[in-house]
XYZ file of C-alpha atoms in Angstrom:
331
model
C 19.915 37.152 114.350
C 23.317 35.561 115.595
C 22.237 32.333 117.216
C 23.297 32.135 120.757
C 23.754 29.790 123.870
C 20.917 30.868 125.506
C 20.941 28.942 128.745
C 24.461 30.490 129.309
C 24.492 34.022 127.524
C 24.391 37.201 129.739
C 22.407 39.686 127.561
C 22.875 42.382 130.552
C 24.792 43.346 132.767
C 24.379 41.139 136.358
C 25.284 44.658 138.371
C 23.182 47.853 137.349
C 25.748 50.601 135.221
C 25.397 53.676 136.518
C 27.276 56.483 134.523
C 28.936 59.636 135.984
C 26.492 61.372 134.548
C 23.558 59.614 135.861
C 24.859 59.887 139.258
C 24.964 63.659 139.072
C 21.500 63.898 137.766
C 20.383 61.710 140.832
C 22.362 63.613 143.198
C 24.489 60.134 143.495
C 27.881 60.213 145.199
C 30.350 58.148 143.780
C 32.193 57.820 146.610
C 35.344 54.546 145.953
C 33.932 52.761 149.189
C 30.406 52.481 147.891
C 31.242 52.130 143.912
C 33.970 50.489 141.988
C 34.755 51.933 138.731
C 34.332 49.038 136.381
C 35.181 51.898 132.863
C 35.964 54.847 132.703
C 32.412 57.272 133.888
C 30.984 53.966 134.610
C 30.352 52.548 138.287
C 28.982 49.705 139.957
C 28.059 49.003 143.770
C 31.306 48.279 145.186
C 30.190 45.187 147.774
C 28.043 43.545 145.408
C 30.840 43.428 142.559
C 33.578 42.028 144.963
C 30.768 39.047 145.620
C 30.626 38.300 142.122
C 32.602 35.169 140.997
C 35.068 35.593 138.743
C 32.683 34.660 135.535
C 30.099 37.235 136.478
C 32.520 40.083 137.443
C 33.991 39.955 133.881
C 30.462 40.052 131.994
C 29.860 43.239 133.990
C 33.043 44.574 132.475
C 32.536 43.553 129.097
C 29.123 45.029 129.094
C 30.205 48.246 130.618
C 32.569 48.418 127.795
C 29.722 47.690 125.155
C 27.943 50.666 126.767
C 31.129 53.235 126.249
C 31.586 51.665 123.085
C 28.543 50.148 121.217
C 29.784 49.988 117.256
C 33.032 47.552 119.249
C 32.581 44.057 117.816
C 33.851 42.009 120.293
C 35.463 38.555 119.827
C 36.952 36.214 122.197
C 36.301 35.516 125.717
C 34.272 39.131 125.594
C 32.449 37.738 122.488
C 31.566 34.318 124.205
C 29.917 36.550 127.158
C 27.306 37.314 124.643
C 27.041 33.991 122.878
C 27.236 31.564 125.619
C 30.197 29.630 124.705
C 32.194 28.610 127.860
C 34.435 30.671 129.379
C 36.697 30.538 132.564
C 36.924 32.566 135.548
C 37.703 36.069 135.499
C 39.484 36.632 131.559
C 42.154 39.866 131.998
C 41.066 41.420 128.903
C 38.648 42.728 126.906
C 38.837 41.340 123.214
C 37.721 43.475 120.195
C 38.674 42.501 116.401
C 39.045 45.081 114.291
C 39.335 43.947 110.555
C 40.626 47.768 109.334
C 43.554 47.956 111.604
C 46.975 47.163 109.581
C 48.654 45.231 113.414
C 46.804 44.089 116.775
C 46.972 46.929 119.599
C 46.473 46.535 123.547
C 44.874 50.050 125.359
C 45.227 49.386 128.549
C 43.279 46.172 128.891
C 41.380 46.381 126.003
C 43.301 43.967 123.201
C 42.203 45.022 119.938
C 42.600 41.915 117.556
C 42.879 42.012 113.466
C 44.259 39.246 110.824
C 44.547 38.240 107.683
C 41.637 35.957 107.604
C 38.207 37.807 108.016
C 35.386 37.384 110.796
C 31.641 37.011 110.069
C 30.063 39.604 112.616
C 26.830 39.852 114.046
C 24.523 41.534 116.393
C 23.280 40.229 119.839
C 20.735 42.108 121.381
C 22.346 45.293 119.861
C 26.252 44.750 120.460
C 28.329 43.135 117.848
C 30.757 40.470 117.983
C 32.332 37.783 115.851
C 29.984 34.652 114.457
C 29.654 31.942 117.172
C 31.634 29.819 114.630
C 34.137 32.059 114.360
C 34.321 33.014 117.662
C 34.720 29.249 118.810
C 37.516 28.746 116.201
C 39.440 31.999 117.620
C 39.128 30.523 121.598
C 40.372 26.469 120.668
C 43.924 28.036 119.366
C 44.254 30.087 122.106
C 42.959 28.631 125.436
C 44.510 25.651 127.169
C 43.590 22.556 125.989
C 41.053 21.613 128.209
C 39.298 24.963 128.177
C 39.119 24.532 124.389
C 37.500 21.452 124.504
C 34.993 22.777 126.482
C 34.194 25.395 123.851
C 34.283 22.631 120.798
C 31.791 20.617 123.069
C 29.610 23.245 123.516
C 29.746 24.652 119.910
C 28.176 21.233 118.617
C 26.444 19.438 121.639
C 22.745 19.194 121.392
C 22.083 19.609 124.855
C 23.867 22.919 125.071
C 22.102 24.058 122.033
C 25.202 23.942 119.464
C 25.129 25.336 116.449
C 28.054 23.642 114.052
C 29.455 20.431 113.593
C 33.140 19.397 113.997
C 33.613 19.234 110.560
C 32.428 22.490 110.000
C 34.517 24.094 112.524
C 37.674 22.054 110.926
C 37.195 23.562 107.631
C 37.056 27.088 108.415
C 39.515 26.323 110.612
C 42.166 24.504 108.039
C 41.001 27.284 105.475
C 42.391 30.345 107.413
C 45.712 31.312 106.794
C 46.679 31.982 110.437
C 48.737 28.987 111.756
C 49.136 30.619 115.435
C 47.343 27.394 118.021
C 46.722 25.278 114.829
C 47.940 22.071 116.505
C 46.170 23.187 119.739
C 42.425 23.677 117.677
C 43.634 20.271 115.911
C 43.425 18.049 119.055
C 40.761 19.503 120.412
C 38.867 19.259 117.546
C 40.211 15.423 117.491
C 38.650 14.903 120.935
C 35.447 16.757 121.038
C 32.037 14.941 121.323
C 28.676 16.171 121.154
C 27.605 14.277 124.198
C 28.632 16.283 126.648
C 26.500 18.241 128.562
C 28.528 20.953 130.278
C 31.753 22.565 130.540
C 32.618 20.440 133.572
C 32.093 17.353 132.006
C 34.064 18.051 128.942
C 37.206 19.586 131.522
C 36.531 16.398 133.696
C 36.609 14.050 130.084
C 40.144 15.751 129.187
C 41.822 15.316 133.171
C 40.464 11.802 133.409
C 42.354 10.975 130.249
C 45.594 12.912 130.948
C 45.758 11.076 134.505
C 45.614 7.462 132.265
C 42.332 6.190 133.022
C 40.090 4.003 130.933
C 38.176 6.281 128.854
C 34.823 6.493 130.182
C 31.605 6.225 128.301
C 28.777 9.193 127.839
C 25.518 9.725 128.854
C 24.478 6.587 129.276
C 21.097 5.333 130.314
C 20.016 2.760 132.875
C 16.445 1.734 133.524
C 16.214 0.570 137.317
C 13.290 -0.122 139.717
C 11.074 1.708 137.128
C 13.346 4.645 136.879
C 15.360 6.010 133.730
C 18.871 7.192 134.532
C 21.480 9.107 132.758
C 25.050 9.659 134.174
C 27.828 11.318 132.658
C 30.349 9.147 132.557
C 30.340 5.217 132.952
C 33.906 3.471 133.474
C 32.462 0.272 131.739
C 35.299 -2.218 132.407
C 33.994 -2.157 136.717
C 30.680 -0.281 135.977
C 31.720 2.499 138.002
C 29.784 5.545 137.632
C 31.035 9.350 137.206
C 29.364 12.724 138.043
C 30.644 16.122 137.337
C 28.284 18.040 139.509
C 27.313 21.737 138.530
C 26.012 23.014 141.705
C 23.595 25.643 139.583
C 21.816 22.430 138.414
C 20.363 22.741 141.813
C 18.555 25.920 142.457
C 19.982 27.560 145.635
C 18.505 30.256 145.002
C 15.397 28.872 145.616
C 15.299 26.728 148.906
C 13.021 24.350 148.492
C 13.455 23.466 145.163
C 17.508 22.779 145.994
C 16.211 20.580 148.677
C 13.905 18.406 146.597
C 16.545 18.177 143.529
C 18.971 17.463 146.538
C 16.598 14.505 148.066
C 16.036 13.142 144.123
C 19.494 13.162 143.246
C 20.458 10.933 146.645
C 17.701 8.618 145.588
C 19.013 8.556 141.996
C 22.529 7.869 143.383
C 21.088 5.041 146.191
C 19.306 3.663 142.960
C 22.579 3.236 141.046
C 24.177 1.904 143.943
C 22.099 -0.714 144.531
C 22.670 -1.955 141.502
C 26.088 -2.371 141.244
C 27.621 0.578 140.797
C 30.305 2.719 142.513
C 29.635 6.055 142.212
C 32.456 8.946 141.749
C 31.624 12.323 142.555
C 33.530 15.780 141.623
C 33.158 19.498 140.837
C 35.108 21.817 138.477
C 37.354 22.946 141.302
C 38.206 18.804 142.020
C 39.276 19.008 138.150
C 41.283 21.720 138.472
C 43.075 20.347 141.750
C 43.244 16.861 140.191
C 44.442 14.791 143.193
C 40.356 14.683 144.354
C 39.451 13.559 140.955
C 42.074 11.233 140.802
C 41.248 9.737 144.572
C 37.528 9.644 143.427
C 37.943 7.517 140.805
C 40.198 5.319 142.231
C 37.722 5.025 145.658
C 35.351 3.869 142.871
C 37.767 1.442 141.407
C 38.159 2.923 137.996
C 41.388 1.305 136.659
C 44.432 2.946 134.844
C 44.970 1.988 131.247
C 47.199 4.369 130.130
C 50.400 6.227 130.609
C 49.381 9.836 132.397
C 50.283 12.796 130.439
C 52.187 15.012 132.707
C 52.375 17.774 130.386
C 48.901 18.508 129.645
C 48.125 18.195 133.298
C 50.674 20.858 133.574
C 48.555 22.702 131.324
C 45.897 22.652 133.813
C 48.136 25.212 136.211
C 48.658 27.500 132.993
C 45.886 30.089 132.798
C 47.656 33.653 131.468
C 44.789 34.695 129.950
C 43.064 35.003 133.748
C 43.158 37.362 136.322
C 44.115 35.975 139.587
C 41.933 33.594 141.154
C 41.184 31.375 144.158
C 39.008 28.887 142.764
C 38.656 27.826 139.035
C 34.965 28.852 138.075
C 33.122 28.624 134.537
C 29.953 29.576 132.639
């Protein structure tokens, strides 16, 4: 069984398929204002797709896809659907490696991807896609670097239930003959760290770096009025504190428990506080904007110890693999 993510893979589709056939069994009409054609003979309710963020709208492609095509071993952003690995927004395409083909092929937006060096596949839940190591190793030459660093986090972070190392990821790596985003999978590979928690803390490590501030430390603990404490990032030179916040941490689905995490969190952060600490406070979208990172850590008096790196931070603007968007989301 191909080990998987499982706090972040989506083993179904989030919007019910229903099939052209299906509809005309149920006496369904497929009219275009109440459906949306998400693959050819396969629809989904129109109103509740165009809610979807970006993330979610592109699993219920790829899995509409998996249904038209089940033997398709998908790799890539489709592949990390599956597996969990991070992925951003709302990819254009649907990725499938094919190891017979002689030369890589686009239909439409399906990208069909072979190579010289081979993929390990394996089955999730009944579709097939490349090895989680493999898959990994495939996004970090391809996405920005930021993004990629995300994925290398993931793929050997405790917390998010990795499943290599960082060696082992740089040997298969080095060992393929395929030199395409070599330097790319190099530095992030350089820069990962198994202490992160999320995809918005390892984006948030790679901007707060770029933008020259002192490097921040992880996860550390603090022990305070009988509390224990973890934050994600500590600037340790002022003691100022950093959060990355992932709003699904907080269950909005469910009321009540939002508001009690809500209440705990602003007695955590009072805690800190009264101890010393400035506090910083950003989301992914901050990240992707920058200037309210940047003004957040320097409201917190995190200092700047380094020259900023204006061309990865140009990086940040650089998303061709992505459909339109107007807000950076991940999963």
């Amino acid at each position: 069984m191909t080990i998987t993510l499982d706090h972040r893979a989506i083993n179904q589709s989030p919007l019910a398929l229903l099939t052209a056939s299906e509809a005309r069994m149920l006496g369904i009409g497929l009219g275009v204002r109440q459906y949306a054609r998400v693959r050819a003979g396969i629809y989904v309710a129109r109103a509740a797709y165009e809610k979807l963020p970006g993330w979610q709208r592109y699993a219920v492609r790829v899995h509409a896809f998996v249904r038209k095509h089940p033997d398709a071993v998908l790799c890539l952003e489709s592949a990390a659907v599956l597996l969990g690995l991070p992925y951003f927004n709302e990819p254009k395409d649907i990725h499938v490696y094919d190891a017979d083909r002689s030369a890589s092929r686009r239909f439409g937006d399906v990208a069909v991807h072979t190579g010289a060096d081979p993929r390990a596949v394996g089955d999730v839940r009944g579709a097939l896609t490349t090895s989680p190591v493999d898959t990994a190793i495939d996004l970090m030459r391809v996405l920005p670097l930021a993004q990629g660093l995300a994925v290398a986090d993931a793929a050997i972070s405790p917390k998010q239930q990795g499943f290599t190392s960082v060696r082992g990821m740089r040997d298969l790596g080095l060992s393929q003959r395929n030199r395409r985003g070599r330097g790319r999978m190099n530095w992030v590979l350089d820069h990962a760290d198994d202490r992160a928690e999320s995809p918005a803390e390892s984006v948030s490590r790679a901007v707060i770096g770029w933008c020259g501030f002192e490097h921040p430390e992880l996860q550390r603990e603090f022990h305070y009025e009988g509390e224990d404490d973890r934050v994600d990032f500590l600037f340790p030179s002022v003691g100022a504190i950093g959060e990355a916040d992932g709003w699904g941490k907080y269950d909005f689905d469910d009321p009540r428990k939002a508001e009690q995490h809500l209440r705990n969190e602003k007695r955590r952060e009072d805690r800190l506080r009264r101890h010393g600490h400035a506090f910083a406070r950003w989301d992914l979208s901050d990240v992707w904007k920058i200037t309210p990172l940047v003004t957040a850590l320097r409201a917190a008096g995190v200092p700047l110890k380094h020259p900023r790196e204006t061309a990865k931070l140009a990086s940040l603007k650089s998303r061709p693999r992505e459909k339109p968007y107007r807000a950076r989301e991940t999963t």
